[in-house]
GROMACS .gro file of C-alpha atoms in nm:
model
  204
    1UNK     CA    1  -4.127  -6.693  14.473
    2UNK     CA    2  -4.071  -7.093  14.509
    3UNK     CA    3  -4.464  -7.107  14.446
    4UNK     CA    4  -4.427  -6.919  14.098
    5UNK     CA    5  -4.154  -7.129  13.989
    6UNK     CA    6  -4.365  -7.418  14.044
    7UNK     CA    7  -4.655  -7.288  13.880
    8UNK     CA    8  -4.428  -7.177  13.574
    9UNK     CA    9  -4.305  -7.546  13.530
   10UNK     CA   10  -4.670  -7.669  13.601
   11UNK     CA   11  -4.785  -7.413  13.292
   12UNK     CA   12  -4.448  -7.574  13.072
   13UNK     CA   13  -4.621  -7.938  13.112
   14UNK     CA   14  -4.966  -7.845  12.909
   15UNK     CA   15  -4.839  -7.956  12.608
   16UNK     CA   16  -4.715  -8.273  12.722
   17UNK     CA   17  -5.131  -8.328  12.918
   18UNK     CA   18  -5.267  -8.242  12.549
   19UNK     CA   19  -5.044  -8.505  12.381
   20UNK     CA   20  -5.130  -8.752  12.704
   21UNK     CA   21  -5.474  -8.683  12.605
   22UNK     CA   22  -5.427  -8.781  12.238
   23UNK     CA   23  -5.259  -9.068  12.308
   24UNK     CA   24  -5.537  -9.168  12.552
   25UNK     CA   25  -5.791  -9.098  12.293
   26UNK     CA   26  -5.582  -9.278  11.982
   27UNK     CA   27  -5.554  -9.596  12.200
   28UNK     CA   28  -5.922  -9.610  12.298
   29UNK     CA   29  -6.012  -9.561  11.915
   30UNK     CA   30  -5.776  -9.819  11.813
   31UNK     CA   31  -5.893 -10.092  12.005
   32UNK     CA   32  -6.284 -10.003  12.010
   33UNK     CA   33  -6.241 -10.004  11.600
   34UNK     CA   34  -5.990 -10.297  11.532
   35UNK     CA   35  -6.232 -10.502  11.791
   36UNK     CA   36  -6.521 -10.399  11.544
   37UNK     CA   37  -6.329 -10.680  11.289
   38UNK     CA   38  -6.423 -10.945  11.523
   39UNK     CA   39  -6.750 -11.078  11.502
   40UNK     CA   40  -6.892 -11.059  11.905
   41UNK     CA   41  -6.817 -10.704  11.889
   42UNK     CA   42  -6.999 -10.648  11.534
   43UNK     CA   43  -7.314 -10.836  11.687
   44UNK     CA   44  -7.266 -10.654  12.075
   45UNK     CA   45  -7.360 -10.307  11.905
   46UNK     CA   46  -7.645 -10.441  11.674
   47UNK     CA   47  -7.886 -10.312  11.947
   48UNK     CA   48  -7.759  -9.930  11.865
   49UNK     CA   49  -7.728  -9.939  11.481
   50UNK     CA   50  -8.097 -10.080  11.429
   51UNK     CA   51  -8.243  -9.815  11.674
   52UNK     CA   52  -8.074  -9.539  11.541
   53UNK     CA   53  -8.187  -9.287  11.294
   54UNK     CA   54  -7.839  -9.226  11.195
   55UNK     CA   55  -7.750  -9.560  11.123
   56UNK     CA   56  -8.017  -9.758  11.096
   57UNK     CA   57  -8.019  -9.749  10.751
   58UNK     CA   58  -7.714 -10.017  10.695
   59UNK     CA   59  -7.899 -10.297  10.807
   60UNK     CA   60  -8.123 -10.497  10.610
   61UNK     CA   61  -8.357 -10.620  10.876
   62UNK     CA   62  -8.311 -10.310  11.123
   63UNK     CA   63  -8.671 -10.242  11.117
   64UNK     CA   64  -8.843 -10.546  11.133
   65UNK     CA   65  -9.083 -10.693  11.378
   66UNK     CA   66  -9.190 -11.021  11.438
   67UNK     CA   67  -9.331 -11.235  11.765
   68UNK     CA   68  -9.095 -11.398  12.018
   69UNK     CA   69  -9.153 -11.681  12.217
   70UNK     CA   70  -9.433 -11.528  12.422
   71UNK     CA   71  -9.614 -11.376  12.101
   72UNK     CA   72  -9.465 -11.032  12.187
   73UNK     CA   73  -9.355 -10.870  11.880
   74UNK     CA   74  -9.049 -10.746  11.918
   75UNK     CA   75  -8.764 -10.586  11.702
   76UNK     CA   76  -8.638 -10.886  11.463
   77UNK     CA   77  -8.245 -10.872  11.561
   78UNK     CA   78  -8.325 -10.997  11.953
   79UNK     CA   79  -8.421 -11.330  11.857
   80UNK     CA   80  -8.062 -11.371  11.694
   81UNK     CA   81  -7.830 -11.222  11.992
   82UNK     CA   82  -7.516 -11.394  12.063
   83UNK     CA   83  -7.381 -11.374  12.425
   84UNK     CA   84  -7.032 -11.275  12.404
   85UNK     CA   85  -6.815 -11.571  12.405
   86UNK     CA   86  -7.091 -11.805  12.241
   87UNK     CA   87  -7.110 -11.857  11.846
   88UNK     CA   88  -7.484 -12.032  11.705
   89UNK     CA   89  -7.443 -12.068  11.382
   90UNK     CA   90  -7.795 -11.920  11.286
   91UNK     CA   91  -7.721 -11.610  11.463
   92UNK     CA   92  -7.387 -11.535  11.239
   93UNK     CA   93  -7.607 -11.638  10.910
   94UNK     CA   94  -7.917 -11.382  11.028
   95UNK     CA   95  -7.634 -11.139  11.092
   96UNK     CA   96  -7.434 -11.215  10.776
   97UNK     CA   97  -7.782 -11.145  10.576
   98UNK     CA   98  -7.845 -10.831  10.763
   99UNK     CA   99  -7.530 -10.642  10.676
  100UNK     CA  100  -7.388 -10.649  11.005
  101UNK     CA  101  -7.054 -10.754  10.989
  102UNK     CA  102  -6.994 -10.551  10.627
  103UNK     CA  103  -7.120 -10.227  10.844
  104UNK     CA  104  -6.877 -10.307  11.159
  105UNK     CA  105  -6.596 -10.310  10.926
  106UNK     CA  106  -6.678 -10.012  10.798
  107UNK     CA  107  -6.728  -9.855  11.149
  108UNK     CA  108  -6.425  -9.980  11.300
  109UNK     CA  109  -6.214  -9.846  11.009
  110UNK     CA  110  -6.372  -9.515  11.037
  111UNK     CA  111  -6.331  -9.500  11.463
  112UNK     CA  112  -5.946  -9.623  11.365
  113UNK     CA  113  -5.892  -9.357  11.104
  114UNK     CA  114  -5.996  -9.112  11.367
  115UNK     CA  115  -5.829  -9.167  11.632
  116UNK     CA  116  -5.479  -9.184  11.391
  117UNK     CA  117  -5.549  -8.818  11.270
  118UNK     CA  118  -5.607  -8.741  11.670
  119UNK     CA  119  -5.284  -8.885  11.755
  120UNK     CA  120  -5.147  -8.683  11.453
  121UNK     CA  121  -5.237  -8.396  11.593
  122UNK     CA  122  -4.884  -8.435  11.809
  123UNK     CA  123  -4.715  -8.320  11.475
  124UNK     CA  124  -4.986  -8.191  11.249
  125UNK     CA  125  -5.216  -7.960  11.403
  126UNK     CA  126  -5.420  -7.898  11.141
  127UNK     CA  127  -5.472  -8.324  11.095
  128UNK     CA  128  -5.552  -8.265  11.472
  129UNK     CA  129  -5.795  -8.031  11.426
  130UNK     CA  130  -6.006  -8.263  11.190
  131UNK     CA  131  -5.956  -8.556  11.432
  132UNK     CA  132  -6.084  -8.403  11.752
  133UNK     CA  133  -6.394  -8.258  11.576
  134UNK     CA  134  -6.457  -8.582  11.461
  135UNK     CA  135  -6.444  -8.732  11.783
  136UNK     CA  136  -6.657  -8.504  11.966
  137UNK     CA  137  -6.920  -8.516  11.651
  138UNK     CA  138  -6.901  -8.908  11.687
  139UNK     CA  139  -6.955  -8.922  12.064
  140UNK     CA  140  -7.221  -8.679  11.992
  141UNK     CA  141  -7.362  -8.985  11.822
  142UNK     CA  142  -7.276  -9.263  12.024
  143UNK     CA  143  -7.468  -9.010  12.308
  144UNK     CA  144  -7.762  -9.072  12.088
  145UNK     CA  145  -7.784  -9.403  12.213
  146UNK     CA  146  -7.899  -9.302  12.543
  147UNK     CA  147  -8.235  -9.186  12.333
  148UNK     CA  148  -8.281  -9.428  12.065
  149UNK     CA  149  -8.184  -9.759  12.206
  150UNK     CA  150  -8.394  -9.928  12.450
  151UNK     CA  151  -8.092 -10.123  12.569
  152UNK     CA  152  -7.934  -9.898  12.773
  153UNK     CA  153  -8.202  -9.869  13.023
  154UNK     CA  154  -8.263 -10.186  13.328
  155UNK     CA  155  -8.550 -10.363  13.138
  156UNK     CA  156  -8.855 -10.507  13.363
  157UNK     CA  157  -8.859 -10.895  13.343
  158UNK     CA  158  -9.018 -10.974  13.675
  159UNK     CA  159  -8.947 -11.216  13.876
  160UNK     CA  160  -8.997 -11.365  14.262
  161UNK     CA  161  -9.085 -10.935  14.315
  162UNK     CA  162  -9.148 -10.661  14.119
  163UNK     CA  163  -8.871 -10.466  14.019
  164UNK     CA  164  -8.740 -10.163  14.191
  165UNK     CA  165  -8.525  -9.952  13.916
  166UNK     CA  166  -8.604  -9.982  13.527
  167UNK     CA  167  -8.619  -9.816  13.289
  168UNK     CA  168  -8.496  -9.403  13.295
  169UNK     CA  169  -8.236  -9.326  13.503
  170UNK     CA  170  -8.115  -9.660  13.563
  171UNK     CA  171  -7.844  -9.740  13.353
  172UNK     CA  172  -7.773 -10.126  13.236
  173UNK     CA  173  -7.384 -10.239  13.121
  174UNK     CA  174  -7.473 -10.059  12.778
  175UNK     CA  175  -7.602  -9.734  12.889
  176UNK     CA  176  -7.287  -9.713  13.147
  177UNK     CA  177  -7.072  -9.795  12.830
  178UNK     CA  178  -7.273  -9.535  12.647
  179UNK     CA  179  -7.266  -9.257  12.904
  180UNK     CA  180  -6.910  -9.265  12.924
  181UNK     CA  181  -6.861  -9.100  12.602
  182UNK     CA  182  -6.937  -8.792  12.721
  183UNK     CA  183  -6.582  -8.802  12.895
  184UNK     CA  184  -6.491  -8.822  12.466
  185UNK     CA  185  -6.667  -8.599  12.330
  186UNK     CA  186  -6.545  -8.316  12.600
  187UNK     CA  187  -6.168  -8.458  12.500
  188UNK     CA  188  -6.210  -8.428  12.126
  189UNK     CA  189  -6.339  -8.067  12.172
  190UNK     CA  190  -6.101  -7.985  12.429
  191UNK     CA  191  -5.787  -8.105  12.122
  192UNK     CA  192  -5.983  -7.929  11.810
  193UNK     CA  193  -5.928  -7.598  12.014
  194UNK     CA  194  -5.578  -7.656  12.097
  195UNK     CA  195  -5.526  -7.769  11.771
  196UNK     CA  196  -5.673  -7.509  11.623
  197UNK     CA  197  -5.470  -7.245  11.851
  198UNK     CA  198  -5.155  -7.398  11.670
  199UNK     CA  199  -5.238  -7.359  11.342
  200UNK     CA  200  -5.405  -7.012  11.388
  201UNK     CA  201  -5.037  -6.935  11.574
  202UNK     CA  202  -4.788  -7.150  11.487
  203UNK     CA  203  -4.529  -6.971  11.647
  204UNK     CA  204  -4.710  -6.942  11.988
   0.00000   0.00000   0.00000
């Protein structure tokens, strides 16, 4: 009997696990989009917007090739990366040109406006509805990465020896960052259906 009255107050604490979850969700949108104002996080996810096929089309230069250093031709926008916490002028004018701070805006906006109508969802199921199927269909994007954008795989530079793990499976900073999502995408579905059961039975 003591076990079923614990499991009875367990079941009475859902609700407040699905609002932890929006909240969880609303502050991770928040910050990931208002940081997409600043300009090292607008030119930190160049790398995923010119490789992807959903995107790719906001930048000016996203397709270009010319030759680096070495007379390698490579994608145009890695000869103008900034290392986070370093500004070179020449990168933020290539970048100006190339759309990519005018696109970031735009992004973090959207990823703000998102994560608002998830943590809406508290009050207004149907808002919350909207906002976790638009999470899970944007982490179904972000996901994308994983395919599209050679970044998120250990790279083979060389060195002293040759090196042991590149490429597929092995996950650099970005592709952990990347994979993550997944963990999102599995929340935002998980609050459209609960969502959902509230406005299909509001009195449930």
């Amino acid at each position: 009997m003591q076990n079923s009255s614990l499991y009875n107050r367990l079941l009475k604490l859902d609700a407040y696990f699905f609002n932890f979850l929006r909240i969880s969700i609303f502050i991770v949108m928040a910050w990931i989009g208002g940081l997409k104002a600043f300009q090292y996080e607008a030119d930190g996810i160049v790398p995923f917007v010119a490789n992807s096929p959903f995107m790719s089309f906001f930048y000016k230069s996203a397709g270009n090739k010319v030759l680096n250093e070495d007379k390698k031709l490579v994608s145009e926008y890695t000869l103008y990366k900034n290392p986070e916490g370093k500004v070179v002028k020449k990168n933020i004018d290539w970048h100006t040109q190339n759309g990519t701070y005018t696109f970031s805006y735009g992004l973090g906006t959207m990823i703000v406006i998102i994560g608002i109508g998830v943590l809406l969802g508290i009050w207004f199921p149907k808002i919350g509805a909207v906002g976790g199927a638009l999470t899970f269909l944007m982490s179904l994007v972000t996901l994308s990465f994983l395919v599209t954008t050679p970044e998120v795989y250990v790279p083979n530079l060389g060195g002293d020896y040759p090196t042991p793990q590149y490429g597929f499976p092995y996950l650099s900073g970005a592709g952990r960052l990347v994979i993550k999502d997944i963990i999102m995408m599995a929340g935002g579905l998980v609050l459209f259906s609960d969502s959902l059961k509230k406005v299909l039975k509001p009195s449930a």
